[in-house]
Amino acid sequence: MNKNLTIITLVLLTLNTINAQENEVIIDFTTQKFIGNESELNREKYFSMHDSYTNPDLVSDADYLFKELGIEHGRTFGAASPLRKSKTKIPSVATAKKNAKIKNAQIKRSPLYKDYATTDLIITDHPKDAFQLNLDHHKIAAYNAAYIKNAYPIMPKYYEVMNEPFVHSIDYVKSWDETEAVIVEMSKLHKIVADKVHSEIPNIMVGGYSSAYPEVERKDFWHWNTRMKTFMDIAGESMQFFATHIYDGRNVEGGFSYRSGSNSEGILDLIEAYSFKKWGVVKPHLISEYGYTAKGLIGEPYSPELNATCLIAYNKILMQLLDKPDRLLKAVPFITAKAGWFYKDKKRNPNGYPYPWVLKKKEADGSYTFTHLTKFYELWKDVEGKRIEVSSNNPDIQIHGFSKKGKIFIAINNLSDETQTTSLNFLNNSSNYIKNSTLRRLFKNAEGLPELTYLKTENNLETISLKAGETIILECNVTYIEFKNSIKESNYYTETYLQAIEKDKAILFNFDDVEAIKNGRAYIKMGIGRAHNLSKKPSVMLNGNKVEVPNNWAGYDQLPRDRFFGVIGIPVEIKYFITGNNQLEITFPDSGGHVSSVILNLENREN
């Protein structure tokens, strides 16, 4: 089988050292890291595909994909679909049970069921099959609960009532002016369905709303107020997670833009902040799709160059989501199996081209071959273990590290559109544990094609240069390592959120029950949405101490967007924090826009 890997054995690995001292990553094999109470990397959570074990498309490749590469099943349109046959009549509960019995038998006959059935699966429905105006929500809920309860031999963990419903709100009315009322009704349906399913099936989590284009800052946060906030206000009490889709590329209209980096951080932090304000807890995220999308991709010939762009997006977003294991249930890259249904779609795909996001594509002779998207899973193959302490002084250089018996995995990604060179600073003699290492590199080559290389070396790396959008994984074979220290990351929230910015007027944030630390790191995560010509460097005072705001943030400058929206991470001296209530003041020199969220991030190191 061609795995599309280039293996290069090097005696000496020559790396670019220009500007190496400007960027630095710190790596400590001897210190275990916790984010909340999470340390172990959960591969089921992060390395799935947008497909189900109920689909037989990949049976012939099951050993390679699911055993060797460790791909998990992530999401399927296999929920109740009460309105699939009729848009005006809701089937009875008896019909639900009958249809579910048929589905149950089909699942058990699936060739992947015996070896690969999993509870860690998201089920959802298309809006057209799940919702209509002026129908009885309670009857729909009764049908859905009866169907789901009986359809699955192994109950999935996650149920999204509908997929990306609000972008389809226009399908039910004549003008966009009427869609806000549709959104309210869709939100009501979510709550009623969730309450019914929870009462009937306590071991499945219900959530939503699967936001397709979370441009929350649009029209000075009108989009937030009329979409996610409305949903949280109406249905949020009954939701066990909030589902969001994160894509680089284009929104419904407009130019190219990135969500990876500060923008997606701003979206997710705003959801967390409002969750804390309403309920005093941060309800978890479910990222049921992420990757790259744009207009004009559907119905076009297969493009290796597009695969390269998608791979860069997957890795950028994954590296961010790895920062949230304590408040993230699952993250599914939008990579499907064969998408055989798309070849039959004569309207959108008259020439019979492959769906752009498939693992296997159909050739002219009817056979199927792997696309470059398999490289995402090949890159991350076998990466697992307990987190170790790593950090980067540049938000454009993302880093994670994991340790298991005899192995260390260091993942580094370049969010920037330019080459970045960084030094590797191994603390507590960590590099002395390395016997040899392999450097996996996934990048877009000079021809615009995705390239995955393995570079083997006996030498310890001191610097490394990453191409634009490149991801590397340094796999080290190591001697026995025993953790000698630990570092625990905690996040603190305030009930103050989405504050309008007025010139020279301090915005006050109070954080209760903070535990001050004596050794470690600390950051203020400040989310802002403002016009590009307005300041991103406010005066920040923490407990009366002035804090310097950096000029850099994760990702690009966002100039193709209508305005800047994202999180700026502000390093803080830990001595400024006190145990108990901490007061933060943010004052901008100009008016306009909002501070969307502020979160305190403290990493407490115990020696």
XYZ file of C-alpha atoms in Angstrom:
607
model
C 0.000 0.000 0.000
C 1.361 3.448 -0.964
C 1.325 5.541 2.182
C 2.658 8.620 0.389
C 5.546 8.977 2.819
C 9.068 10.077 2.004
C 11.652 8.611 4.400
C 14.977 10.373 4.541
C 17.828 9.207 6.746
C 20.249 11.949 7.663
C 23.533 11.808 9.501
C 23.387 15.556 10.151
C 20.211 17.597 10.077
C 20.946 21.103 8.850
C 18.415 23.643 10.018
C 18.050 27.350 9.464
C 19.253 29.274 12.517
C 18.464 32.813 11.349
C 16.637 34.769 14.036
C 16.593 31.659 16.221
C 16.887 33.714 19.400
C 13.733 35.668 18.602
C 11.534 32.610 19.033
C 11.924 30.001 21.751
C 9.990 26.933 22.800
C 10.606 25.364 26.201
C 10.393 21.588 26.637
C 10.637 19.710 29.934
C 10.377 15.907 29.856
C 10.438 15.727 33.669
C 7.364 17.873 34.363
C 3.844 16.529 33.845
C 1.284 19.084 32.710
C -2.399 19.161 33.598
C -5.050 21.332 31.958
C -7.729 21.325 34.598
C -7.576 17.686 35.668
C -6.692 16.389 32.188
C -3.216 15.137 31.323
C -3.614 11.994 29.171
C -4.155 12.626 25.448
C -7.512 11.129 24.474
C -7.168 10.028 20.851
C -10.894 9.290 20.553
C -11.546 12.925 21.328
C -9.149 14.338 18.735
C -8.404 11.845 15.953
C -11.731 10.860 14.464
C -13.208 11.338 11.008
C -16.586 12.610 9.865
C -17.999 9.151 9.356
C -19.526 6.230 11.254
C -18.832 2.549 11.771
C -22.287 2.022 10.247
C -20.829 2.992 6.842
C -19.141 0.052 5.050
C -17.190 2.233 2.575
C -13.787 1.668 4.184
C -14.063 -2.024 5.048
C -11.226 -3.053 2.730
C -8.889 -0.550 4.433
C -10.066 -1.049 8.017
C -6.841 -2.543 9.369
C -4.707 0.258 7.964
C -7.021 3.172 8.814
C -8.535 2.140 12.125
C -5.852 -0.090 13.619
C -2.547 1.143 12.196
C -3.364 4.852 11.944
C -5.743 4.832 14.905
C -8.572 6.742 13.215
C -11.776 6.877 15.272
C -15.342 7.308 14.015
C -16.746 10.724 14.800
C -20.074 11.846 13.372
C -22.985 10.665 11.271
C -26.327 11.878 9.982
C -27.989 8.924 11.683
C -30.426 10.499 14.107
C -34.227 10.288 14.019
C -35.104 12.376 10.910
C -38.805 12.591 11.855
C -39.737 14.717 8.819
C -37.774 12.916 6.137
C -40.868 11.532 4.402
C -43.390 14.255 5.178
C -42.905 17.937 6.002
C -46.418 18.333 7.379
C -47.115 15.164 9.379
C -45.150 13.908 12.378
C -44.950 10.092 12.517
C -46.171 8.323 15.644
C -44.036 6.897 18.444
C -45.044 3.430 17.213
C -43.621 4.300 13.791
C -40.441 5.552 15.460
C -39.972 2.224 17.219
C -40.681 0.311 14.004
C -38.152 2.361 12.004
C -35.621 2.103 14.830
C -35.907 -1.688 14.909
C -35.023 -1.806 11.201
C -32.104 0.580 11.749
C -30.861 -1.456 14.713
C -30.723 -4.615 12.615
C -28.919 -2.770 9.802
C -26.269 -1.498 12.207
C -25.629 -4.948 13.600
C -25.125 -6.253 10.048
C -22.605 -3.538 9.229
C -19.221 -5.173 8.537
C -17.443 -2.647 10.803
C -19.831 -3.049 13.722
C -18.162 -5.976 15.473
C -14.655 -4.501 15.637
C -15.219 -0.749 15.465
C -18.562 0.134 17.057
C -18.089 2.952 19.556
C -20.132 5.037 21.923
C -17.910 8.056 21.159
C -20.047 9.120 18.209
C -22.082 12.208 17.316
C -25.458 11.732 15.633
C -27.370 14.560 13.983
C -29.992 15.366 11.323
C -30.328 17.745 8.400
C -32.633 20.647 9.367
C -35.109 19.809 6.595
C -35.593 16.367 8.168
C -35.813 17.593 11.758
C -37.719 20.893 11.817
C -40.717 22.633 10.281
C -42.542 25.750 11.379
C -45.914 25.369 13.056
C -45.487 21.707 13.955
C -45.791 20.345 17.490
C -42.283 20.324 19.009
C -43.380 17.907 21.732
C -44.520 15.320 19.184
C -41.233 15.658 17.315
C -39.378 15.192 20.598
C -41.388 12.075 21.418
C -40.577 10.580 18.017
C -36.881 11.435 18.301
C -36.528 9.956 21.780
C -38.314 6.726 20.850
C -36.242 6.315 17.691
C -32.824 6.990 19.246
C -33.596 4.815 22.261
C -34.216 1.804 20.030
C -32.077 2.399 16.912
C -28.574 2.004 18.305
C -27.292 -1.292 19.754
C -24.543 0.823 21.356
C -25.826 4.233 22.406
C -23.851 7.193 20.966
C -22.626 9.741 23.491
C -23.628 12.888 21.613
C -26.810 14.053 19.889
C -26.939 17.306 17.929
C -30.608 17.938 17.229
C -29.841 19.551 13.865
C -26.775 20.305 11.777
C -26.117 24.017 11.077
C -29.808 24.941 11.431
C -29.663 28.731 11.558
C -28.124 29.157 8.099
C -31.191 27.268 6.838
C -33.663 29.531 8.625
C -34.300 31.325 5.322
C -35.660 28.069 3.892
C -38.813 28.470 5.996
C -39.697 32.117 5.302
C -39.651 34.613 2.449
C -37.050 37.121 3.673
C -34.045 37.328 5.986
C -35.996 39.797 8.139
C -38.224 36.919 9.202
C -35.428 34.508 10.076
C -34.921 35.652 13.656
C -38.370 34.279 14.526
C -37.378 30.970 12.905
C -34.201 30.878 14.991
C -36.299 31.309 18.133
C -38.493 28.347 17.121
C -35.490 26.198 16.258
C -34.032 26.989 19.691
C -37.304 26.046 21.387
C -37.263 22.717 19.547
C -33.726 22.039 20.813
C -34.851 22.540 24.412
C -37.969 20.407 24.124
C -36.126 17.597 22.356
C -33.280 17.721 24.884
C -35.628 17.558 27.867
C -37.484 14.600 26.381
C -34.349 12.691 25.377
C -32.736 13.277 28.779
C -35.801 11.844 30.501
C -35.848 8.776 28.226
C -32.141 8.192 27.537
C -29.963 9.468 30.392
C -26.695 8.192 28.878
C -26.741 10.426 25.771
C -25.760 14.100 25.815
C -27.854 16.570 23.819
C -26.546 19.883 22.549
C -26.350 22.366 19.711
C -26.703 24.413 17.739
C -23.870 23.426 15.379
C -23.032 26.965 14.371
C -21.916 26.979 10.728
C -20.525 30.492 10.359
C -19.953 31.888 13.873
C -19.134 35.428 12.771
C -20.158 36.590 16.220
C -18.730 40.120 15.879
C -20.766 40.907 12.746
C -22.745 44.167 12.982
C -21.199 44.981 16.349
C -22.119 41.556 17.824
C -25.651 41.544 16.410
C -24.810 38.086 15.049
C -23.895 36.878 18.548
C -26.992 38.365 20.145
C -29.394 36.927 17.550
C -27.709 33.522 17.188
C -25.699 31.876 19.954
C -26.866 34.155 22.768
C -30.497 33.669 21.737
C -29.923 29.925 21.588
C -28.238 29.857 24.990
C -30.987 31.990 26.535
C -33.777 29.753 25.209
C -32.261 26.275 25.096
C -28.962 26.544 26.965
C -30.259 25.366 30.328
C -31.089 22.000 28.723
C -27.928 21.773 26.620
C -25.058 19.611 27.846
C -22.661 21.046 25.265
C -22.463 23.857 22.740
C -21.543 22.773 19.217
C -19.544 24.966 16.863
C -17.975 24.499 13.422
C -14.626 26.164 12.800
C -13.389 26.598 9.237
C -10.669 28.550 7.558
C -11.656 29.824 4.130
C -14.705 31.841 3.211
C -17.968 32.474 4.985
C -21.290 32.551 3.112
C -19.903 35.489 1.188
C -16.782 37.632 1.206
C -13.077 37.050 0.845
C -10.704 34.494 2.273
C -10.174 34.606 6.018
C -8.826 32.449 8.804
C -10.669 31.342 11.900
C -7.613 29.437 13.115
C -5.675 31.528 15.572
C -7.053 34.389 17.627
C -10.443 34.478 15.886
C -11.589 30.999 16.878
C -10.167 31.583 20.356
C -12.410 34.646 20.583
C -15.481 32.671 19.489
C -14.968 29.829 21.952
C -13.946 32.130 24.819
C -17.100 34.210 24.309
C -19.259 31.071 24.560
C -17.392 30.054 27.724
C -17.736 33.533 29.228
C -21.494 33.703 28.659
C -21.936 30.160 29.933
C -20.179 31.161 33.158
C -22.243 34.336 33.444
C -25.547 32.447 33.083
C -24.887 29.267 35.023
C -21.670 29.740 36.978
C -20.089 26.868 35.036
C -18.462 26.518 31.637
C -20.458 23.997 29.647
C -18.172 22.058 27.277
C -17.656 22.541 23.554
C -18.303 20.017 20.825
C -16.463 20.911 17.617
C -18.373 18.591 15.321
C -16.707 19.926 12.149
C -13.516 21.825 11.488
C -11.164 22.381 8.561
C -11.252 24.432 5.364
C -14.174 25.383 3.136
C -14.962 27.935 0.456
C -17.375 28.646 -2.358
C -16.625 26.957 -5.652
C -15.100 23.734 -4.317
C -18.101 21.492 -4.910
C -18.291 19.753 -8.289
C -14.711 20.504 -9.307
C -11.945 18.002 -10.227
C -9.919 16.474 -7.428
C -7.234 18.925 -6.277
C -4.087 17.875 -4.397
C -3.445 21.584 -3.844
C -6.803 21.886 -2.061
C -5.855 18.871 0.060
C -2.697 20.742 1.079
C -4.725 23.777 2.141
C -7.121 21.570 4.115
C -4.277 19.779 5.884
C -2.786 23.070 7.033
C -6.186 24.159 8.388
C -6.776 20.856 10.205
C -3.467 21.095 12.027
C -3.758 24.769 12.935
C -7.182 24.262 14.463
C -6.300 20.940 16.103
C -3.318 22.506 17.868
C -5.647 25.130 19.353
C -8.258 22.594 20.421
C -5.581 20.536 22.161
C -5.398 23.489 24.580
C -8.944 22.742 25.826
C -9.136 19.073 26.854
C -10.909 19.948 30.103
C -13.759 21.790 28.347
C -13.945 20.017 25.000
C -15.851 16.761 24.488
C -14.811 15.957 20.932
C -13.346 17.598 17.825
C -14.005 16.112 14.380
C -11.960 17.180 11.344
C -14.211 17.336 8.306
C -12.735 14.325 6.512
C -15.232 11.839 5.112
C -14.924 8.317 3.690
C -15.819 7.948 -0.005
C -18.973 10.127 -0.094
C -20.558 7.886 -2.711
C -23.750 9.922 -2.547
C -21.949 12.885 -4.127
C -21.267 11.044 -7.390
C -25.040 10.673 -7.766
C -25.742 14.381 -7.238
C -26.199 15.417 -10.874
C -27.250 18.955 -9.981
C -24.176 19.935 -7.968
C -21.775 17.417 -9.472
C -22.741 16.797 -13.121
C -19.272 15.546 -14.064
C -19.030 12.982 -11.276
C -16.012 14.433 -9.470
C -15.055 13.368 -5.918
C -16.360 15.217 -2.884
C -13.522 17.579 -1.871
C -13.102 16.169 1.670
C -12.755 12.407 1.174
C -10.135 9.874 2.240
C -10.690 7.843 -0.926
C -11.651 9.078 -4.402
C -13.086 7.225 -7.364
C -10.878 6.821 -10.433
C -11.994 6.593 -14.054
C -11.953 2.782 -13.929
C -14.234 2.736 -10.876
C -11.525 1.850 -8.366
C -10.776 3.992 -5.315
C -7.438 5.460 -4.254
C -6.338 7.400 -1.184
C -6.266 11.179 -1.228
C -3.617 13.263 0.504
C -5.970 13.792 3.451
C -4.705 10.493 4.880
C -1.543 12.420 5.711
C -3.327 14.110 8.614
C -3.657 10.752 10.359
C -0.248 9.517 9.211
C 1.346 12.589 10.773
C -0.376 12.004 14.119
C -0.023 8.214 14.115
C 0.778 6.773 17.571
C 0.962 10.191 19.227
C -0.316 9.678 22.767
C 0.679 9.815 26.403
C 0.635 12.223 29.317
C 1.223 15.894 28.717
C 4.606 17.362 29.506
C 5.436 20.983 30.152
C 6.005 22.932 26.939
C 5.589 26.603 26.112
C 6.257 29.085 23.313
C 7.083 32.764 23.534
C 5.413 33.388 20.144
C 1.652 32.753 19.806
C 2.216 31.906 16.126
C 4.296 28.896 17.141
C 1.962 26.350 18.728
C 3.405 23.481 20.766
C 2.212 20.381 22.628
C 4.191 17.547 24.190
C 3.299 14.031 25.329
C 5.197 11.270 27.124
C 4.629 7.534 27.205
C 6.940 4.663 28.075
C 10.060 4.947 25.935
C 8.669 7.806 23.809
C 8.309 11.565 23.774
C 6.220 13.341 21.118
C 6.682 17.084 20.548
C 4.204 18.676 18.124
C 4.991 22.174 16.811
C 2.919 24.136 14.308
C 3.476 27.411 12.492
C 0.327 29.551 12.363
C 2.152 32.217 10.397
C 2.130 32.719 6.626
C 5.892 33.161 6.822
C 8.741 30.836 7.726
C 9.443 30.827 11.463
C 12.660 29.674 13.095
C 12.694 28.817 16.771
C 15.198 27.539 19.285
C 14.391 24.418 21.304
C 15.258 24.882 24.963
C 15.253 21.544 26.811
C 14.915 22.101 30.554
C 16.197 19.877 33.378
C 18.618 18.095 31.031
C 15.688 16.673 29.083
C 17.705 16.282 25.889
C 20.026 13.856 27.712
C 17.194 11.320 27.797
C 17.004 11.205 23.977
C 18.587 8.151 22.319
C 17.500 9.064 18.772
C 14.597 10.833 17.135
C 12.484 11.057 14.001
C 11.167 14.354 12.701
C 7.874 14.128 10.834
C 7.144 17.190 8.717
C 3.877 17.990 6.939
C 3.950 21.061 4.703
C 2.968 22.498 1.336
C 5.900 22.153 -1.084
C 7.026 24.570 -3.806
C 4.463 23.110 -6.218
C 1.667 23.670 -3.715
C 1.311 19.952 -2.981
C 1.143 18.353 0.479
C 4.345 16.606 1.480
C 4.959 14.396 4.502
C 8.562 13.490 5.227
C 10.298 11.483 7.921
C 13.779 12.669 8.840
C 15.792 10.441 11.163
C 18.683 11.779 13.203
C 21.006 10.787 15.996
C 21.562 14.448 16.859
C 19.548 16.525 19.285
C 17.903 19.538 17.683
C 18.743 23.006 18.916
C 16.799 25.025 16.370
C 14.146 24.277 13.826
C 12.724 26.218 10.898
C 9.063 25.752 9.978
C 7.583 26.673 6.627
C 4.343 28.649 6.479
C 1.580 26.470 7.922
C 3.951 23.558 8.558
C 3.422 21.042 11.350
C 6.217 18.902 12.754
C 6.186 16.062 15.214
C 9.472 15.216 16.881
C 9.250 11.584 17.994
C 12.002 10.779 20.464
C 13.067 7.358 21.662
C 14.112 7.975 25.234
C 15.534 6.252 28.269
C 13.319 5.836 31.332
C 11.871 9.148 32.537
C 10.182 9.727 35.861
C 8.126 12.864 36.415
C 9.742 15.006 39.093
C 7.431 18.021 38.899
C 3.949 18.987 37.751
C 2.310 22.100 36.353
C -1.441 22.655 36.399
C -3.290 25.127 34.193
C -6.476 26.725 35.548
C -8.815 29.255 33.954
C -10.777 31.868 35.882
C -13.894 33.603 34.598
C -15.834 36.745 35.413
C -19.541 37.511 35.171
C -18.693 40.641 33.162
C -18.626 40.099 29.406
C -19.260 41.885 26.081
C -18.540 45.414 27.260
C -18.774 48.394 24.908
C -15.512 50.330 24.611
C -15.583 54.062 25.367
C -12.545 56.298 25.100
C -10.579 56.601 28.370
C -13.321 54.803 30.344
C -12.058 51.872 32.402
C -13.901 48.570 31.997
C -13.820 46.663 35.277
C -13.616 42.881 35.659
C -13.704 41.021 38.981
C -12.416 37.471 39.345
C -13.339 35.588 42.508
C -11.737 32.577 44.171
C -8.420 32.917 42.360
C -5.569 30.875 43.790
C -2.355 32.863 43.601
C 0.754 30.961 42.517
C 4.401 31.248 43.515
C 5.965 29.515 40.514
C 4.637 29.236 36.973
C 3.148 31.402 34.229
C 0.065 33.579 33.851
C -1.852 35.254 31.037
C -4.826 37.512 30.561
C -6.824 36.296 27.558
C -8.513 39.446 26.241
C -11.118 39.046 23.481
C -11.887 42.181 21.479
C -13.936 43.058 18.409
C -13.030 46.422 16.851
C -12.506 48.237 13.573
C -9.017 47.679 12.200
C -7.975 51.318 12.656
C -8.747 51.255 16.392
C -6.255 50.418 19.125
C -5.543 46.844 20.208
C -3.221 48.004 23.012
C -5.290 49.250 25.923
C -3.980 50.219 29.320
C -4.331 47.125 31.521
C -4.141 47.225 35.316
C -4.281 44.065 37.452
C -4.749 44.756 41.167
C -3.215 48.178 40.604
C -0.225 46.885 38.628
C 0.299 47.973 35.041
C 0.521 45.099 32.535
C 2.106 45.526 29.086
C -0.033 44.391 26.128
C 1.957 42.714 23.313
C 1.702 43.604 19.636
C 1.362 39.947 18.591
C -1.452 37.427 18.737
C -2.123 33.971 17.342
C -2.531 34.000 13.587
C -2.633 36.728 10.990
C -3.581 40.429 11.121
C -7.209 39.698 10.038
C -7.181 42.587 7.547
C -9.321 40.660 4.996
C -12.101 40.589 7.626
C -14.490 43.525 8.111
C -13.017 44.078 11.574
C -10.617 42.473 13.987
C -12.096 39.913 16.344
C -9.972 37.639 18.446
C -8.092 36.960 21.645
C -4.834 38.664 22.527
C -2.845 36.729 25.115
C -1.225 39.101 27.604
C 1.631 37.675 29.731
C 1.405 38.728 33.396
C 3.905 38.564 36.229
C 2.541 36.025 38.701
C 3.368 38.296 41.650
C 0.512 40.591 40.574
C -2.121 37.963 41.449
C -3.597 37.614 44.923
C -5.603 34.788 46.460
C -9.310 35.582 46.410
C -10.768 38.500 44.442
C -8.654 40.013 41.672
C -9.574 43.257 39.942
C -8.727 44.016 36.326
C -9.150 47.348 34.539
C -8.948 47.750 30.759
C -8.951 51.242 29.275
C -8.762 52.025 25.560
C -7.624 55.363 24.115
C -10.470 55.414 21.565
C -14.151 54.480 21.354
C -15.781 51.688 19.383
C -16.235 47.923 19.461
C -16.369 45.641 22.467
C -14.283 43.668 24.897
C -16.007 40.343 24.305
C -14.463 38.209 27.050
C -11.640 38.202 29.567
C -10.252 34.990 31.079
C -7.359 34.610 33.502
C -5.089 31.695 32.672
C -2.701 30.553 35.424
C -0.195 27.715 35.231
C 0.923 26.636 38.709
C 4.215 24.773 38.833
C 4.829 22.480 41.791
C 8.465 21.476 42.300
